[in-house]
Short mmCIF file of C-alpha atoms in Angstrom, two decimals:
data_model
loop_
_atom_site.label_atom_id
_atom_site.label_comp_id
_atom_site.label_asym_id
_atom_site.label_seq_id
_atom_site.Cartn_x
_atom_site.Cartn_y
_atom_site.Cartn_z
CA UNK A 15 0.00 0.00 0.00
CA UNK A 16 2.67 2.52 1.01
CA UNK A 17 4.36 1.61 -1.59
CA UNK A 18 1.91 1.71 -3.96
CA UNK A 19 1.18 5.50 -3.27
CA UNK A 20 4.94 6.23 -3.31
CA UNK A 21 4.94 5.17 -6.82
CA UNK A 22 1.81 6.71 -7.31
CA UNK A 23 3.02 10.36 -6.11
CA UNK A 24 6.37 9.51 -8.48
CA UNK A 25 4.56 9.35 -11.00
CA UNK A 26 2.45 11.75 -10.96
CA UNK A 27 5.19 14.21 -9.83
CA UNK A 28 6.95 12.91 -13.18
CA UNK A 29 3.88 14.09 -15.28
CA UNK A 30 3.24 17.07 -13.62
CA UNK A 31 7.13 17.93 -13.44
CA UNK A 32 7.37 20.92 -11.69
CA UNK A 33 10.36 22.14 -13.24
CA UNK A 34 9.23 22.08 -16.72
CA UNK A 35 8.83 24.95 -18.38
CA UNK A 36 9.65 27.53 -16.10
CA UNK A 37 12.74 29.32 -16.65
CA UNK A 38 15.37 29.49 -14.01
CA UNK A 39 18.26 31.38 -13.26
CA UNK A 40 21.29 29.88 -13.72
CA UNK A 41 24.36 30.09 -11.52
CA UNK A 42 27.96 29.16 -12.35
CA UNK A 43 30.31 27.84 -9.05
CA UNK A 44 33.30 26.77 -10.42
CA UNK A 45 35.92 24.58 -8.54
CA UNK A 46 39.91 25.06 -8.85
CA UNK A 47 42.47 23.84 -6.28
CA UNK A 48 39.60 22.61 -4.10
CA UNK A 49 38.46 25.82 -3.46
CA UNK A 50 34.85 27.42 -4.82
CA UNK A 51 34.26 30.17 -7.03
CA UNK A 52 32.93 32.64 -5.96
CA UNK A 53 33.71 32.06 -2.70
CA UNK A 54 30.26 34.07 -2.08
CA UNK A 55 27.25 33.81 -4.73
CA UNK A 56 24.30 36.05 -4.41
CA UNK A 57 21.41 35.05 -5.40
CA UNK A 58 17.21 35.86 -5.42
CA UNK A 59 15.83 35.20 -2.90
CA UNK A 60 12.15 33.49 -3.01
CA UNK A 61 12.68 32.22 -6.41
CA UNK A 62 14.27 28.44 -7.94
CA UNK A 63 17.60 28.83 -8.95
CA UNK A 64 19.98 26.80 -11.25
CA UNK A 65 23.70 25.83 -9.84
CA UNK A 66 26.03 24.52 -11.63
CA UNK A 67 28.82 23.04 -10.30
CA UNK A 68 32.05 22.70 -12.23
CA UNK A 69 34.62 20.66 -10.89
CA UNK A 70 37.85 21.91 -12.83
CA UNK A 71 40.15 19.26 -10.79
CA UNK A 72 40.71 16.20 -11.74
CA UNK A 73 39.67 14.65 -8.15
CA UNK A 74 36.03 14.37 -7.30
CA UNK A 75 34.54 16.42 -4.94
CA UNK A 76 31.43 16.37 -2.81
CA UNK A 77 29.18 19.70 -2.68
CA UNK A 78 27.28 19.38 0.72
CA UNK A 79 25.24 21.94 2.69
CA UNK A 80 23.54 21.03 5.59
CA UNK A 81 21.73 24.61 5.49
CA UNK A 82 20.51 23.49 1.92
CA UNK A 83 20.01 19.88 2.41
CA UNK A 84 21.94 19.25 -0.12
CA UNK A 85 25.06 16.24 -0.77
CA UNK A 86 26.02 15.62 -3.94
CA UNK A 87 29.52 13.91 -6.11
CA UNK A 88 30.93 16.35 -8.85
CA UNK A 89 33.07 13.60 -10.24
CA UNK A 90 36.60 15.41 -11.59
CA UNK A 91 36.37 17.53 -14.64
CA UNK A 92 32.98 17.27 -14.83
CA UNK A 93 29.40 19.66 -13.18
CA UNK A 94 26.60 18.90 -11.58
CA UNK A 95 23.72 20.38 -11.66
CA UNK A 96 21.71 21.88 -8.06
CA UNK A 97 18.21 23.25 -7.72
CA UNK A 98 17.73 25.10 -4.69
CA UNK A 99 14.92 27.18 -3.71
CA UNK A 100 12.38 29.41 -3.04
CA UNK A 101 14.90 30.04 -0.54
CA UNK A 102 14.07 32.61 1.95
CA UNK A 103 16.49 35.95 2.74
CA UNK A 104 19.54 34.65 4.42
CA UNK A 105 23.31 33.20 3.74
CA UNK A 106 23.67 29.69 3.42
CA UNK A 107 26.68 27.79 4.21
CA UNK A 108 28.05 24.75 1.92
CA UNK A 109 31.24 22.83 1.14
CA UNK A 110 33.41 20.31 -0.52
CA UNK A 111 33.35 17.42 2.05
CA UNK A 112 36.35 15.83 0.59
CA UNK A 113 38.81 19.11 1.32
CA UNK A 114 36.84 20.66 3.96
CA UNK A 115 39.89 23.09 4.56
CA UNK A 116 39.94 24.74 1.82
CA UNK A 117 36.16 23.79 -0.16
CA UNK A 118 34.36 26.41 1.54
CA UNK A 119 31.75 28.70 0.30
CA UNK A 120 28.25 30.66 0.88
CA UNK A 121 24.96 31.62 -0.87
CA UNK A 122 23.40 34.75 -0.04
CA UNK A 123 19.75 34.78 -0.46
CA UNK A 124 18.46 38.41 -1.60
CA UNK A 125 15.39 39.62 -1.65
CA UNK A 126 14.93 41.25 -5.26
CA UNK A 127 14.16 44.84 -5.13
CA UNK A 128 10.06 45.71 -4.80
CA UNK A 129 8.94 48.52 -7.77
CA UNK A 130 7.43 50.36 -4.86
CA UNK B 3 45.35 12.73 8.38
CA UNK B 4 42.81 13.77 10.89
CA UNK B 5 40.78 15.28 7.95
CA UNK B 6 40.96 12.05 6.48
CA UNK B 7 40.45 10.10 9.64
CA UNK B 8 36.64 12.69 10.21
CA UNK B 9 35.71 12.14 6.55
CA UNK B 10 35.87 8.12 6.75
CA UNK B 11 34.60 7.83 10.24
CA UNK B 12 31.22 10.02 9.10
CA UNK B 13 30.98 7.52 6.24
CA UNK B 14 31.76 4.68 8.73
CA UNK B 15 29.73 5.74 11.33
CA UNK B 16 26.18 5.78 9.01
CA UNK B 17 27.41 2.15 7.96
CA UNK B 18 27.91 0.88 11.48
CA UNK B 19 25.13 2.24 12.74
CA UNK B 20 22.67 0.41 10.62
CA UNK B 21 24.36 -2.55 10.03
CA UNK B 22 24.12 -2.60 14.46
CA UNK B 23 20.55 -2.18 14.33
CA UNK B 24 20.10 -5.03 12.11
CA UNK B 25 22.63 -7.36 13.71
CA UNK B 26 20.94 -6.97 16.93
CA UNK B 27 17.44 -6.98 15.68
CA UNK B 28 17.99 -10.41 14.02
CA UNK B 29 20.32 -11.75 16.79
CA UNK B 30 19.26 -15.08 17.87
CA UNK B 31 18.49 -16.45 14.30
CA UNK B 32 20.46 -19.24 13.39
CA UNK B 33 22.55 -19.30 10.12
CA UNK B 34 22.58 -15.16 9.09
CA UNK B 35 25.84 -14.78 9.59
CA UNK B 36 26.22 -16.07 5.84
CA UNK B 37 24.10 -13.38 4.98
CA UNK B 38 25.90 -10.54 6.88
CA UNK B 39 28.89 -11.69 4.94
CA UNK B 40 27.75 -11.85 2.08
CA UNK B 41 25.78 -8.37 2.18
CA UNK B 42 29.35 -6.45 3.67
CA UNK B 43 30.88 -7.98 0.54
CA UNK B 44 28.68 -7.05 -1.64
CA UNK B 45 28.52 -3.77 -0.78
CA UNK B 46 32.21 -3.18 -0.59
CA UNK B 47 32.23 -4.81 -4.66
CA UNK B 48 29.26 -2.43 -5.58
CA UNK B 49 30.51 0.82 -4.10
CA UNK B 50 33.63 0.04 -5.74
CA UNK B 51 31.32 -0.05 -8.96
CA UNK B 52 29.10 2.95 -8.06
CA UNK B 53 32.12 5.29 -7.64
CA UNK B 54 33.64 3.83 -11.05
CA UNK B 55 30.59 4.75 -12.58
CA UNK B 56 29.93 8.03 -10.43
CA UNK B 57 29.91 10.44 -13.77
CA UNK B 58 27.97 8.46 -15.38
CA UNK B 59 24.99 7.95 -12.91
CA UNK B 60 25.44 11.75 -12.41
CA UNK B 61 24.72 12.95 -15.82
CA UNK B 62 21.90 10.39 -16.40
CA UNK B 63 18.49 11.73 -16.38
CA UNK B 64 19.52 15.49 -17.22
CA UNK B 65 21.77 15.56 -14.43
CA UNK B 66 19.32 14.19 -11.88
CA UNK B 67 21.11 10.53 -12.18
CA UNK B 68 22.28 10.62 -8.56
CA UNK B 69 19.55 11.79 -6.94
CA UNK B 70 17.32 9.37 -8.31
CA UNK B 71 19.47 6.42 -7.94
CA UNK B 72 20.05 7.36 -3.75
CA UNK B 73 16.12 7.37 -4.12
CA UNK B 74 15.69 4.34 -5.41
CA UNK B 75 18.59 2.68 -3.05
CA UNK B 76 16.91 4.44 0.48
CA UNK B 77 13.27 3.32 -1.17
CA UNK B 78 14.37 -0.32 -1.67
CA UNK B 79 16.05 -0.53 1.50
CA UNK B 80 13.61 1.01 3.37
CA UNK B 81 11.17 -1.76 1.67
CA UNK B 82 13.28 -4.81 2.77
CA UNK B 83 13.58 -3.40 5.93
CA UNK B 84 9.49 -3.28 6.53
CA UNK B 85 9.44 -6.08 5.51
CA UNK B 86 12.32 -7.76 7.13
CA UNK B 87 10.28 -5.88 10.89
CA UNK B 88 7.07 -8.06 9.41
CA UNK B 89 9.15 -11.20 8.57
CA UNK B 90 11.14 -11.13 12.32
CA UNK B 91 7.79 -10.35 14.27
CA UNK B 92 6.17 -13.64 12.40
CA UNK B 93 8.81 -15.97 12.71
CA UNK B 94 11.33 -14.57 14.61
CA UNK B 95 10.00 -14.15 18.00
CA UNK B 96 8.48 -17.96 17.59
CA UNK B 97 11.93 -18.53 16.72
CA UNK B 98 14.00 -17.11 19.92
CA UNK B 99 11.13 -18.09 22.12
CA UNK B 100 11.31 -21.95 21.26
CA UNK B 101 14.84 -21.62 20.95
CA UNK B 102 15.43 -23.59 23.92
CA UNK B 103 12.93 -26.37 23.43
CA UNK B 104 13.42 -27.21 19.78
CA UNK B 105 16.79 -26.55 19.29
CA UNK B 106 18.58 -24.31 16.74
CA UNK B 107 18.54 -27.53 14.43
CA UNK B 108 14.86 -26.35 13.43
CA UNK B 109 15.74 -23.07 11.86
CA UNK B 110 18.95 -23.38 11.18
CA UNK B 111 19.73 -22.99 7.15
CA UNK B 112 15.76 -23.42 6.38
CA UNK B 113 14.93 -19.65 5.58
CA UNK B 114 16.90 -17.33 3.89
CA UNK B 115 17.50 -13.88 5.13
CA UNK B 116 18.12 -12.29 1.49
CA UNK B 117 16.72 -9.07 3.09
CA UNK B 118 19.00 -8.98 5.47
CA UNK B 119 21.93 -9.25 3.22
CA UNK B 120 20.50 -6.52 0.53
CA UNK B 121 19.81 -4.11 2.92
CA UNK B 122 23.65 -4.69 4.49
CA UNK B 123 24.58 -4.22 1.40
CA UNK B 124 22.64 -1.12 0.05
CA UNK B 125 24.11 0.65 3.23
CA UNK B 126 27.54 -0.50 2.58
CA UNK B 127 26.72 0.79 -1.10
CA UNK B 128 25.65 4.46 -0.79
CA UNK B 129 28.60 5.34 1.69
CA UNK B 130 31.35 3.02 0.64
CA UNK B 131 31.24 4.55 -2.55
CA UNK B 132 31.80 7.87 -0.98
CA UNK B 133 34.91 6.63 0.83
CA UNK B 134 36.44 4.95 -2.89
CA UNK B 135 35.89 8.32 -3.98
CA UNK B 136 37.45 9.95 -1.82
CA UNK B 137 40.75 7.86 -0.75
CA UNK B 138 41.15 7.69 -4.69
CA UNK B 139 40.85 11.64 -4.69
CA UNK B 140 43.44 11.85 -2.18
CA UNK B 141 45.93 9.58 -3.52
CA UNK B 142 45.58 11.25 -6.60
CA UNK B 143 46.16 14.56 -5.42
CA UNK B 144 49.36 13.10 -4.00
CA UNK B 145 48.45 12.55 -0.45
CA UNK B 146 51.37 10.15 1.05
CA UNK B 147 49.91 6.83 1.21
CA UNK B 148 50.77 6.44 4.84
CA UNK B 149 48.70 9.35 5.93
CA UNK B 150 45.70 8.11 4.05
CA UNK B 151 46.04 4.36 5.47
CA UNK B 152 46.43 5.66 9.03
CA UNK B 153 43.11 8.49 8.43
CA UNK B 154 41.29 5.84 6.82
CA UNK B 155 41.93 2.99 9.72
CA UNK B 156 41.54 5.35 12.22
CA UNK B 157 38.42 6.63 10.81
CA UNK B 158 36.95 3.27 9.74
CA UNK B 159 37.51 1.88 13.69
CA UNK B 160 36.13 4.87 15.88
CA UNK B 161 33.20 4.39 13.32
CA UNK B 162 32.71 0.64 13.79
CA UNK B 163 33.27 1.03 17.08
CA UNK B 164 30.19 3.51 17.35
CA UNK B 165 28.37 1.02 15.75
CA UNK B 166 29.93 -1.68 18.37
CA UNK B 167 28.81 -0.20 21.32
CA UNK B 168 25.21 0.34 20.10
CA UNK B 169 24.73 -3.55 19.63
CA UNK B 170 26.09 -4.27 22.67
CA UNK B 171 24.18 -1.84 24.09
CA UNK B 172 21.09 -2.95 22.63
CA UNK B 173 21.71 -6.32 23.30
CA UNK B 174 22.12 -5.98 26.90
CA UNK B 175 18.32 -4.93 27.63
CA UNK B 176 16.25 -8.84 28.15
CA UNK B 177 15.94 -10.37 24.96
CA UNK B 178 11.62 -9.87 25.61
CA UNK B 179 12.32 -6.17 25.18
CA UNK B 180 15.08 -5.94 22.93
CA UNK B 181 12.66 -7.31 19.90
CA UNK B 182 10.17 -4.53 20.51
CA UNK B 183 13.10 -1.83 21.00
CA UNK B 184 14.24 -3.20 17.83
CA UNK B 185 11.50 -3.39 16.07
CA UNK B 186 10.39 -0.11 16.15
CA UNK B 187 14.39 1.00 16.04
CA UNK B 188 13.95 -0.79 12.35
CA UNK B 189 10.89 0.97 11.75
CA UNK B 190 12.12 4.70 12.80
CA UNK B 191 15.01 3.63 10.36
CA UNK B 192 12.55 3.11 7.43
CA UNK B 193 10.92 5.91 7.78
CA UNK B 194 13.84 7.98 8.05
CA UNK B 195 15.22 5.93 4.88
CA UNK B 196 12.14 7.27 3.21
CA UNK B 197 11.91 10.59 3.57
CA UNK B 198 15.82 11.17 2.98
CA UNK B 199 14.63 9.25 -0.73
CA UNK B 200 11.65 11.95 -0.54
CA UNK B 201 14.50 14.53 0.05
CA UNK B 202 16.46 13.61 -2.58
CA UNK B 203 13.61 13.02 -5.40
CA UNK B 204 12.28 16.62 -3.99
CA UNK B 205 16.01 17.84 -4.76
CA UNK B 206 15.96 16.74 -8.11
CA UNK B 207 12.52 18.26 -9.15
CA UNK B 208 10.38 15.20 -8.86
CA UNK B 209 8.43 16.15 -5.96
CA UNK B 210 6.80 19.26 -4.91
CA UNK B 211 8.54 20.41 -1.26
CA UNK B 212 4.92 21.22 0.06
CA UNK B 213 6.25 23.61 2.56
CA UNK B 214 10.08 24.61 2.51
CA UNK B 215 10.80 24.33 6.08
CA UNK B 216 8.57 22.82 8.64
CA UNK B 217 11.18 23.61 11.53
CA UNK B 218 14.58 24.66 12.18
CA UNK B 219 16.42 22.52 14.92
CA UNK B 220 19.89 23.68 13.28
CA UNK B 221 20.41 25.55 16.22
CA UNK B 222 19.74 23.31 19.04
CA UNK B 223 20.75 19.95 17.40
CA UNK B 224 22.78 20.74 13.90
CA UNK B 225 23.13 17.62 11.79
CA UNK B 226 26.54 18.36 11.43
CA UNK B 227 27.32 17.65 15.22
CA UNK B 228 27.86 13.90 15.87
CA UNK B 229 24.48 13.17 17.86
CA UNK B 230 22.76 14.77 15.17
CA UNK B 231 24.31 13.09 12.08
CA UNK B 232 23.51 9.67 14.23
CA UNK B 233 19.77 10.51 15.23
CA UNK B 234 19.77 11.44 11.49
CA UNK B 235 20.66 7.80 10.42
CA UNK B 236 18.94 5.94 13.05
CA UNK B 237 15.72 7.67 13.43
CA UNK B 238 15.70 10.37 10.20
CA UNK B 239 16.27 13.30 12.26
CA UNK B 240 16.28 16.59 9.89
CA UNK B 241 17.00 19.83 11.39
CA UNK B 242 14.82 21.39 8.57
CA UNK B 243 12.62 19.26 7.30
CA UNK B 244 10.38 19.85 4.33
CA UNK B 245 6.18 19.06 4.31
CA UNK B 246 6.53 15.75 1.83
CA UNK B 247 9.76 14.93 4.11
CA UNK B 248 7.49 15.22 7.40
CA UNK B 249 4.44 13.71 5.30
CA UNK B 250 6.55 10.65 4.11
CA UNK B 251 8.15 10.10 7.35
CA UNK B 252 5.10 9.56 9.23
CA UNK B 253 3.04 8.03 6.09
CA UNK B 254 5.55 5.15 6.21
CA UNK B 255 5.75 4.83 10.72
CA UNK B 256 1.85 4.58 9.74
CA UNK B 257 1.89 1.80 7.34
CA UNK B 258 4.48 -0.18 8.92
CA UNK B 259 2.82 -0.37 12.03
CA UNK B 260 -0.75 -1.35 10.39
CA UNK B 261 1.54 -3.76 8.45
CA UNK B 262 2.69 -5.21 11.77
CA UNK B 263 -0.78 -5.49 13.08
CA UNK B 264 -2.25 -6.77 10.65
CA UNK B 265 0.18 -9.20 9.26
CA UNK B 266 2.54 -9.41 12.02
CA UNK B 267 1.87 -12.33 13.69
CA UNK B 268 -1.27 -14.71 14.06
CA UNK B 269 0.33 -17.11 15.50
CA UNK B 270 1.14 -15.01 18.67
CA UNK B 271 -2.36 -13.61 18.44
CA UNK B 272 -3.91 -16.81 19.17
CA UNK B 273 -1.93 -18.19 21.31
CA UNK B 274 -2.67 -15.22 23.52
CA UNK B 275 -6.73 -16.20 23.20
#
């Protein structure tokens, strides 16, 4: 039974695929020397937004945020690609798990300027 | 080294921890051992696979490869392990409680604990292949060998040792309670399994998120801190979890628990008439 309505919500989440058709904004992190680029991304706030992840090293990396919920591999020379949001206003802090030291990096949430 | 020693110990740790619950949920039946085996080998050969094919899986469906595929491993496991809770509580508490009279002889060899073994093995899977992607990274990158082999042991026995001390610890309580504290330990691991698969389907785009954030614990109980990372194996725990996280979590404590009812055990049932 619980199975059955896991499937069921799968599949129905596959038809009605939220992401489809709306347009996102995309944003580039780039990794070099284990370290992230930019260090600090800004992005909208309230609003889905496109990462991409490009590992420039040859070694795999892990992005992981535990503000985002997020863990995933960027195998070397490679990207990934994250969704995150409708965040709301704030910095969120991620990193490489495999070089901690030096994988470090945030997201700034902004709320987009009101026209009033 | 100590960086490398934290890294495999995290990866360790989520291993141990399950593959504890397990062992002492299905203590007392004759002939798993077999199985354990041959799940922790397994699992070592297939995260050796996954993180060969780690580029791969990640650029399959548009780039939402791995998050479908840790889905579809926490969904499956989470399966056998419902079922594995209905299985024990029909035959295994028969089992241990003519132990003594019948004699191990009974049981021994006649069933087959496949679920046992697959779900050893799916855990060994997810974060083994994290830890041959990462020792590989770091030889690679020209990390003496030395310093990786004394991270990585160091790491891999503070992490089984975790994992030690919660069998033993489990086992100590009376064998009576034990099976219910493990049962619904096995359960409060499904469900957790489950909405971590929700998480990562809802990360991908395949689910809506319902409602972003239903609480924030990250400052009372982060899930980076080391009780936190373990209540988030054992029992789920998310320090922000989403509606269809929450929703799944409790849909599945739900249905495992009618499951249990319902199919759990007749033979108990009427011999309590």
């Amino acid at each position: 039974m619980k199975f059955k309505i896991f499937f069921l919500v799968l599949l129905l989440s596959l038809i009605f695929n939220p992401r489809a058709g709306a347009a996102v904004e995309e944003f580039i992190i780039t990794i070099k020397d284990h370290q992230f680029s930019p260090q600090e991304l800004a992005i909208p706030a309230g609003q889905k937004v496109k990462l991409i992840i490009e590992n420039q090293d040859a070694t795999a990396e892990e992005f992981e945020s535990y503000d985002l919920n997020r863990e995933k591999v960027v195998a070397g020379n490679s990207q990934i690609i994250i969704f995150v949001g409708p965040l709301k206003p704030g910095t969120y802090e991620y990193f490489g798990e495999f070089h901690q030291a030096t994988a470090q990096g945030v997201i700034v949430a902004v709320q987009p300027e009101d026209n009033h | 080294m100590f960086s490398i020693a934290i890294i495999i110990f995290r990866e360790i740790l989520e291993i141990s921890l399950i593959v504890g619950v397990l062992l002492a949920a299905t203590r007392g039946l004759a002939g798993r051992s077999k199985w354990v085996w041959g799940g922790l080998g397994a699992g070592v050969l297939g995260a050796a696979m996954i993180a060969y094919f780690a580029e791969a899986i990640s650029q399959a469906a548009e780039g939402m490869g791995q998050e479908i595929f840790n889905a579809c491993i926490l969904f499956l496991a989470a399966i056998l392990i419902g079922w594995t809770v209905v299985w024990m509580r029909r035959f295994g508490r028969n089992l241990t409680q003519h132990f003594k009279d019948v004699g191990s002889a009974v049981i021994k060899g006649e069933r087959p604990m496949y679920t046992l073994g697959i779900v050893i093995a799916l855990a060994l899977l997810r974060e083994g292949s994290e830890i041959v992607l990462f020792t590989y990274s770091a030889l690679v990158s020209g990390e003496p060998v030395i310093k990786i082999l004394l991270g990585a042991s160091l790491g891999a026995i503070a992490g089984t040792g975790v994992g030690v001390a919660l069998y033993y610890g489990m086992i100590a309580i009376s064998t009576r309670t034990l099976f219910s504290v493990t049962t619904w330990l096995l359960i409060f691991l499904a469900a957790g399994m489950v909405s971590q698969a929700v998480g990562f389907l809802q990360n991908g785009g395949f689910v809506p998120v319902m409602a972003t954030q239903v609480w924030d614990t990250s400052y009372i109980l982060p899930e980076s801190s080391l009780v936190g990372n373990m209540l988030h194996v054992l029992v789920g725990y998310s320090s922000r979890p989403t509606g269809i996280q929450l929703i799944s979590y409790i849909l599945t404590l739900v249905s495992i628990s009618a499951f249990l009812k319902f199919y759990g055990n007749p033979a108990l049932a009427s011999a309590r008439k």
